[in-house]
């Protein structure tokens, strides 16, 4: 079995448990990866968070029951995972545009969110340049801000963070940099669950990687010892970078023997000239080898 088959086995389990409790650890076990990697891979492959997929599937089944049976609305709500009729009515109306009571009327239009399956799609076969690095624990020291998640174009909140850096701050931070990736870097961590729906926020750091002490004026992110997959992006900024970032999850992880682990996703840029057609960046992602049985 390959990764997509494992993911489909986990989806089958989730489908069977829609009217009960979905154990994410069991779903991850069937996918033969960690819970952390499973939820993130699902989001990148499906385009929506796993919790939202489960919510939509449960509300789809609830609509079928309302129109195809005389089961009490409160019982249907409980089967869908809602402890109160009010919460169920609000969620149901948000998805279907009508209340559960109105859904029982013949001819009422409703929405269905079909069950998903993952399939392999053969694409262009463009190569991806990457390397693996082992690093001891270190810190990222610099500025920190909670910013909105944005896929395309330049994130104005992050751009404002860079613009706030004075020459004095940059010089001080670069003086603390004592390891690769050297010099100024960006790091994103603590993503909201709605990441793949381009919803929510993340903690963004601009600073340096170091083993030195953190001056009190800066924020500090402690990074544990990890294996890092380092991907190269060369081309117009930010389109090339964002394309590589998407391919990491859609192509590299499904075909590799690695899974993502908790930790920051780090971005290193070679120069300040973002208008250069051959602008070079590196994306650093913490990973670990998957169990041999899952390969």
CSV table of C-alpha atoms in Angstrom, one decimal:
chain,number,residue,atom,x,y,z
A,1,UNK,CA,0.0,0.0,0.0
A,2,UNK,CA,1.2,3.6,-0.7
A,3,UNK,CA,0.4,6.7,1.3
A,4,UNK,CA,-2.8,7.5,-0.6
A,5,UNK,CA,-4.1,4.0,0.0
A,6,UNK,CA,-3.3,4.4,3.7
A,7,UNK,CA,-5.1,7.8,3.7
A,8,UNK,CA,-8.1,6.2,2.1
A,9,UNK,CA,-8.2,3.5,4.8
A,10,UNK,CA,-8.3,6.2,7.4
A,11,UNK,CA,-11.1,7.9,5.5
A,12,UNK,CA,-13.1,4.7,5.5
A,13,UNK,CA,-12.7,4.5,9.3
A,14,UNK,CA,-13.9,8.1,9.6
A,15,UNK,CA,-16.9,7.4,7.4
A,16,UNK,CA,-17.9,4.4,9.6
A,17,UNK,CA,-17.6,6.6,12.7
A,18,UNK,CA,-19.6,9.6,11.6
A,19,UNK,CA,-22.4,8.8,14.0
A,20,UNK,CA,-20.0,8.1,16.8
A,21,UNK,CA,-16.8,9.5,18.1
A,22,UNK,CA,-14.0,9.7,15.5
A,23,UNK,CA,-10.7,8.8,17.2
A,24,UNK,CA,-8.0,10.8,15.4
A,25,UNK,CA,-5.3,8.6,16.8
A,26,UNK,CA,-6.9,5.5,15.3
A,27,UNK,CA,-7.4,7.3,11.9
A,28,UNK,CA,-3.7,8.2,12.0
A,29,UNK,CA,-2.7,4.6,12.9
A,30,UNK,CA,-4.6,3.4,9.8
A,31,UNK,CA,-2.8,6.1,7.7
A,32,UNK,CA,0.4,4.7,9.2
A,33,UNK,CA,1.7,8.1,10.3
A,34,UNK,CA,1.5,10.5,13.2
A,35,UNK,CA,-1.7,12.3,14.1
A,36,UNK,CA,0.2,15.6,13.5
A,37,UNK,CA,1.2,14.5,10.0
A,38,UNK,CA,-2.2,12.9,9.1
A,39,UNK,CA,-4.2,16.0,9.9
A,40,UNK,CA,-1.9,18.3,7.9
A,41,UNK,CA,-1.6,15.9,4.9
A,42,UNK,CA,-5.3,15.6,4.8
A,43,UNK,CA,-5.7,19.4,4.8
A,44,UNK,CA,-3.2,19.9,2.0
A,45,UNK,CA,-4.6,17.0,-0.2
A,46,UNK,CA,-8.3,17.8,0.4
A,47,UNK,CA,-8.1,21.6,0.6
A,48,UNK,CA,-10.1,21.8,3.9
A,49,UNK,CA,-9.4,21.0,7.5
A,50,UNK,CA,-10.2,17.4,8.6
A,51,UNK,CA,-12.6,18.7,11.3
A,52,UNK,CA,-14.5,20.7,8.6
A,53,UNK,CA,-14.7,17.6,6.4
A,54,UNK,CA,-16.2,15.6,9.2
A,55,UNK,CA,-18.7,18.4,10.0
A,56,UNK,CA,-19.9,18.6,6.4
A,57,UNK,CA,-20.2,14.8,6.1
A,58,UNK,CA,-22.3,14.6,9.3
A,59,UNK,CA,-24.6,17.4,8.2
A,60,UNK,CA,-25.0,15.7,4.8
A,61,UNK,CA,-26.1,12.5,6.5
A,62,UNK,CA,-28.4,14.5,8.8
A,63,UNK,CA,-30.1,16.0,5.8
A,64,UNK,CA,-30.7,12.5,4.3
A,65,UNK,CA,-32.2,11.4,7.6
A,66,UNK,CA,-34.5,14.4,7.9
A,67,UNK,CA,-36.0,13.8,4.4
A,68,UNK,CA,-36.0,10.0,4.5
A,69,UNK,CA,-37.2,9.2,8.1
A,70,UNK,CA,-39.4,10.4,10.9
A,71,UNK,CA,-36.5,10.2,13.4
A,72,UNK,CA,-36.7,13.0,16.0
A,73,UNK,CA,-34.5,16.0,15.2
A,74,UNK,CA,-32.8,15.8,18.7
A,75,UNK,CA,-31.8,12.2,17.9
A,76,UNK,CA,-30.4,13.2,14.5
A,77,UNK,CA,-28.6,16.1,16.2
A,78,UNK,CA,-27.0,13.7,18.7
A,79,UNK,CA,-25.9,11.3,15.9
A,80,UNK,CA,-24.3,14.2,14.1
A,81,UNK,CA,-22.3,15.1,17.2
A,82,UNK,CA,-24.3,18.0,18.5
A,83,UNK,CA,-25.3,18.0,22.2
A,84,UNK,CA,-28.0,20.7,21.8
A,85,UNK,CA,-30.8,21.3,19.2
A,86,UNK,CA,-29.8,25.0,19.0
A,87,UNK,CA,-26.2,24.2,18.0
A,88,UNK,CA,-27.4,21.6,15.5
A,89,UNK,CA,-29.9,24.0,14.0
A,90,UNK,CA,-27.3,26.8,13.6
A,91,UNK,CA,-24.8,24.5,11.9
A,92,UNK,CA,-27.4,22.9,9.7
A,93,UNK,CA,-28.8,26.2,8.6
A,94,UNK,CA,-25.3,27.5,7.9
A,95,UNK,CA,-24.6,24.6,5.5
A,96,UNK,CA,-28.0,24.0,3.9
A,97,UNK,CA,-29.6,27.4,4.1
A,98,UNK,CA,-32.7,26.0,5.9
A,99,UNK,CA,-33.6,24.8,9.4
A,100,UNK,CA,-33.8,21.1,10.2
A,101,UNK,CA,-37.6,21.4,10.5
A,102,UNK,CA,-37.9,23.1,7.1
A,103,UNK,CA,-35.7,20.4,5.6
A,104,UNK,CA,-38.4,17.9,6.2
A,105,UNK,CA,-40.7,19.5,3.7
A,106,UNK,CA,-40.9,17.8,0.3
A,107,UNK,CA,-39.0,19.7,-2.4
A,108,UNK,CA,-36.7,21.6,-0.1
A,109,UNK,CA,-33.3,22.0,-1.8
A,110,UNK,CA,-30.4,20.8,0.3
A,111,UNK,CA,-26.7,20.5,-0.1
A,112,UNK,CA,-24.6,17.3,-0.1
A,113,UNK,CA,-20.9,17.0,0.6
A,114,UNK,CA,-19.8,13.7,-0.9
A,115,UNK,CA,-17.4,11.3,0.7
A,116,UNK,CA,-13.8,11.9,-0.4
A,117,UNK,CA,-11.2,9.5,-1.8
A,118,UNK,CA,-7.6,10.3,-2.7
A,119,UNK,CA,-6.3,9.3,-6.1
A,120,UNK,CA,-3.0,9.5,-7.8
A,121,UNK,CA,-2.8,12.2,-10.5
A,122,UNK,CA,0.2,12.0,-12.9
A,123,UNK,CA,1.6,15.5,-13.5
A,124,UNK,CA,4.5,17.1,-15.3
A,125,UNK,CA,7.3,15.4,-13.4
A,126,UNK,CA,9.2,18.6,-12.7
A,127,UNK,CA,12.2,17.9,-10.4
A,128,UNK,CA,12.4,19.3,-6.8
A,129,UNK,CA,15.8,20.2,-5.4
A,130,UNK,CA,16.1,19.3,-1.7
A,131,UNK,CA,18.6,18.0,0.9
A,132,UNK,CA,18.3,16.5,4.4
A,133,UNK,CA,20.0,18.1,7.4
A,134,UNK,CA,20.3,17.1,11.0
A,135,UNK,CA,20.4,19.9,13.5
A,136,UNK,CA,20.8,20.1,17.3
A,137,UNK,CA,18.3,22.2,19.3
A,138,UNK,CA,18.5,26.0,18.7
A,139,UNK,CA,16.4,29.1,19.1
A,140,UNK,CA,14.9,31.6,16.7
A,141,UNK,CA,15.3,35.1,18.1
A,142,UNK,CA,13.7,38.2,16.7
A,143,UNK,CA,10.3,39.8,16.1
A,144,UNK,CA,7.1,37.9,16.6
A,145,UNK,CA,3.5,38.7,15.5
A,146,UNK,CA,0.2,36.7,15.0
A,147,UNK,CA,-0.7,37.3,11.4
A,148,UNK,CA,-3.5,36.2,9.0
A,149,UNK,CA,-2.9,33.2,6.8
A,150,UNK,CA,-2.5,34.2,3.2
A,151,UNK,CA,-1.6,31.9,0.2
A,152,UNK,CA,-1.0,34.2,-2.7
A,153,UNK,CA,1.0,37.4,-3.1
A,154,UNK,CA,2.8,39.2,-0.3
A,155,UNK,CA,1.2,39.1,3.1
A,156,UNK,CA,0.9,42.8,4.1
A,157,UNK,CA,1.2,42.0,7.9
A,158,UNK,CA,4.5,40.2,7.3
A,159,UNK,CA,5.7,42.9,4.9
A,160,UNK,CA,5.0,45.5,7.7
A,161,UNK,CA,7.1,43.4,10.1
A,162,UNK,CA,10.1,43.6,7.7
A,163,UNK,CA,9.6,47.3,7.2
A,164,UNK,CA,9.7,47.8,10.9
A,165,UNK,CA,13.3,46.5,11.1
A,166,UNK,CA,15.8,49.2,11.5
A,167,UNK,CA,19.5,48.9,10.5
A,168,UNK,CA,20.3,48.8,14.2
A,169,UNK,CA,18.0,45.9,14.8
A,170,UNK,CA,19.2,43.9,11.7
A,171,UNK,CA,22.8,44.4,12.7
A,172,UNK,CA,22.1,43.2,16.3
A,173,UNK,CA,20.2,40.2,15.1
A,174,UNK,CA,22.8,39.2,12.5
A,175,UNK,CA,25.4,39.4,15.3
A,176,UNK,CA,23.5,36.6,17.1
A,177,UNK,CA,23.3,34.3,14.0
A,178,UNK,CA,25.8,31.5,14.5
A,179,UNK,CA,24.4,28.6,12.5
A,180,UNK,CA,22.6,27.7,9.2
A,181,UNK,CA,20.3,28.9,7.9
A,182,UNK,CA,22.6,31.9,8.4
A,183,UNK,CA,21.5,35.6,8.6
A,184,UNK,CA,17.9,36.8,8.6
A,185,UNK,CA,15.2,34.2,8.4
A,186,UNK,CA,11.4,33.9,8.7
A,187,UNK,CA,9.6,31.2,10.6
A,188,UNK,CA,5.9,30.3,10.8
A,189,UNK,CA,4.4,28.1,13.5
A,190,UNK,CA,1.2,27.5,15.5
A,191,UNK,CA,-1.1,27.5,12.4
A,192,UNK,CA,-4.9,27.7,12.9
A,193,UNK,CA,-6.8,24.6,11.9
A,194,UNK,CA,-8.3,26.4,8.9
A,195,UNK,CA,-4.9,26.8,7.2
A,196,UNK,CA,-5.7,25.1,4.0
A,197,UNK,CA,-9.0,27.0,3.6
A,198,UNK,CA,-6.8,30.1,3.9
A,199,UNK,CA,-8.5,30.9,7.3
A,200,UNK,CA,-7.1,31.8,10.7
A,201,UNK,CA,-3.7,32.9,11.7
A,202,UNK,CA,-0.2,31.8,12.5
A,203,UNK,CA,2.7,33.0,14.6
A,204,UNK,CA,5.3,34.6,12.4
A,205,UNK,CA,8.9,35.3,13.5
A,206,UNK,CA,11.5,37.4,11.7
A,207,UNK,CA,15.0,36.9,13.2
A,208,UNK,CA,17.9,34.6,13.2
A,209,UNK,CA,18.8,31.0,14.2
A,210,UNK,CA,21.2,30.8,17.1
A,211,UNK,CA,22.4,29.0,20.2
A,212,UNK,CA,23.1,32.2,22.0
A,213,UNK,CA,21.1,33.9,24.8
A,214,UNK,CA,18.1,36.0,23.8
A,215,UNK,CA,18.2,39.7,24.6
A,216,UNK,CA,15.1,40.7,26.6
A,217,UNK,CA,13.8,43.0,23.8
A,218,UNK,CA,13.2,40.1,21.4
A,219,UNK,CA,10.9,37.1,21.2
A,220,UNK,CA,12.4,33.6,21.4
A,221,UNK,CA,11.1,30.4,19.8
A,222,UNK,CA,12.9,27.2,21.1
A,223,UNK,CA,13.3,24.6,18.3
A,224,UNK,CA,14.1,21.0,19.4
A,225,UNK,CA,16.7,18.8,17.7
A,226,UNK,CA,15.3,17.7,14.4
A,227,UNK,CA,15.8,16.3,10.9
A,228,UNK,CA,15.1,19.0,8.3
A,229,UNK,CA,14.0,18.7,4.7
A,230,UNK,CA,15.4,21.7,2.9
A,231,UNK,CA,13.8,22.7,-0.4
A,232,UNK,CA,15.3,25.1,-2.9
A,233,UNK,CA,13.1,27.6,-4.8
A,234,UNK,CA,14.6,29.6,-7.6
A,235,UNK,CA,12.5,32.0,-9.6
A,236,UNK,CA,10.2,35.1,-9.4
A,237,UNK,CA,9.1,35.9,-5.8
A,238,UNK,CA,6.7,35.0,-4.3
A,239,UNK,CA,5.0,32.8,-7.0
A,240,UNK,CA,7.9,30.3,-7.3
A,241,UNK,CA,8.2,30.0,-3.5
A,242,UNK,CA,4.5,29.4,-3.1
A,243,UNK,CA,4.4,26.9,-5.9
A,244,UNK,CA,7.2,24.9,-4.3
A,245,UNK,CA,5.5,25.1,-0.9
A,246,UNK,CA,2.4,23.5,-2.3
A,247,UNK,CA,4.3,20.8,-4.2
A,248,UNK,CA,6.1,19.8,-0.9
A,249,UNK,CA,2.8,18.6,0.5
A,250,UNK,CA,1.1,17.5,-2.7
A,251,UNK,CA,4.0,15.6,-4.3
A,252,UNK,CA,7.1,15.2,-2.1
A,253,UNK,CA,5.6,14.0,1.2
A,254,UNK,CA,3.3,11.4,-0.5
A,255,UNK,CA,6.3,10.0,-2.4
A,256,UNK,CA,8.9,10.2,0.4
A,257,UNK,CA,9.6,8.1,3.5
A,258,UNK,CA,9.2,11.1,5.8
A,259,UNK,CA,6.4,12.8,7.7
A,260,UNK,CA,6.2,16.3,9.1
A,261,UNK,CA,6.7,16.8,12.9
A,262,UNK,CA,5.8,19.7,15.1
A,263,UNK,CA,8.0,22.7,14.6
A,264,UNK,CA,8.4,25.9,12.6
A,265,UNK,CA,8.5,26.1,8.9
A,266,UNK,CA,11.5,28.3,8.1
A,267,UNK,CA,12.2,30.5,5.1
A,268,UNK,CA,15.7,31.7,4.2
A,269,UNK,CA,16.2,34.2,1.3
A,270,UNK,CA,19.5,34.6,-0.4
A,271,UNK,CA,19.2,38.3,-1.1
A,272,UNK,CA,17.0,41.4,-0.7
A,273,UNK,CA,16.5,41.7,-4.5
A,274,UNK,CA,13.0,40.2,-4.6
A,275,UNK,CA,12.5,41.5,-8.1
A,276,UNK,CA,15.3,39.3,-9.5
A,277,UNK,CA,14.0,36.6,-12.0
A,278,UNK,CA,16.3,34.0,-10.3
A,279,UNK,CA,15.5,34.9,-6.7
A,280,UNK,CA,16.7,32.0,-4.5
A,281,UNK,CA,15.0,30.8,-1.3
A,282,UNK,CA,15.1,27.8,0.9
A,283,UNK,CA,12.2,26.2,2.8
A,284,UNK,CA,13.1,24.2,6.0
A,285,UNK,CA,10.5,21.8,7.3
A,286,UNK,CA,11.1,19.5,10.3
A,287,UNK,CA,10.5,15.8,9.5
A,288,UNK,CA,11.0,12.3,10.8
A,289,UNK,CA,11.2,8.9,9.0
A,290,UNK,CA,7.9,7.1,8.9
A,291,UNK,CA,7.8,3.5,10.3
A,292,UNK,CA,9.1,0.9,7.9
A,293,UNK,CA,5.7,-0.8,7.6
A,294,UNK,CA,4.2,2.4,6.1
A,295,UNK,CA,6.5,2.7,3.2
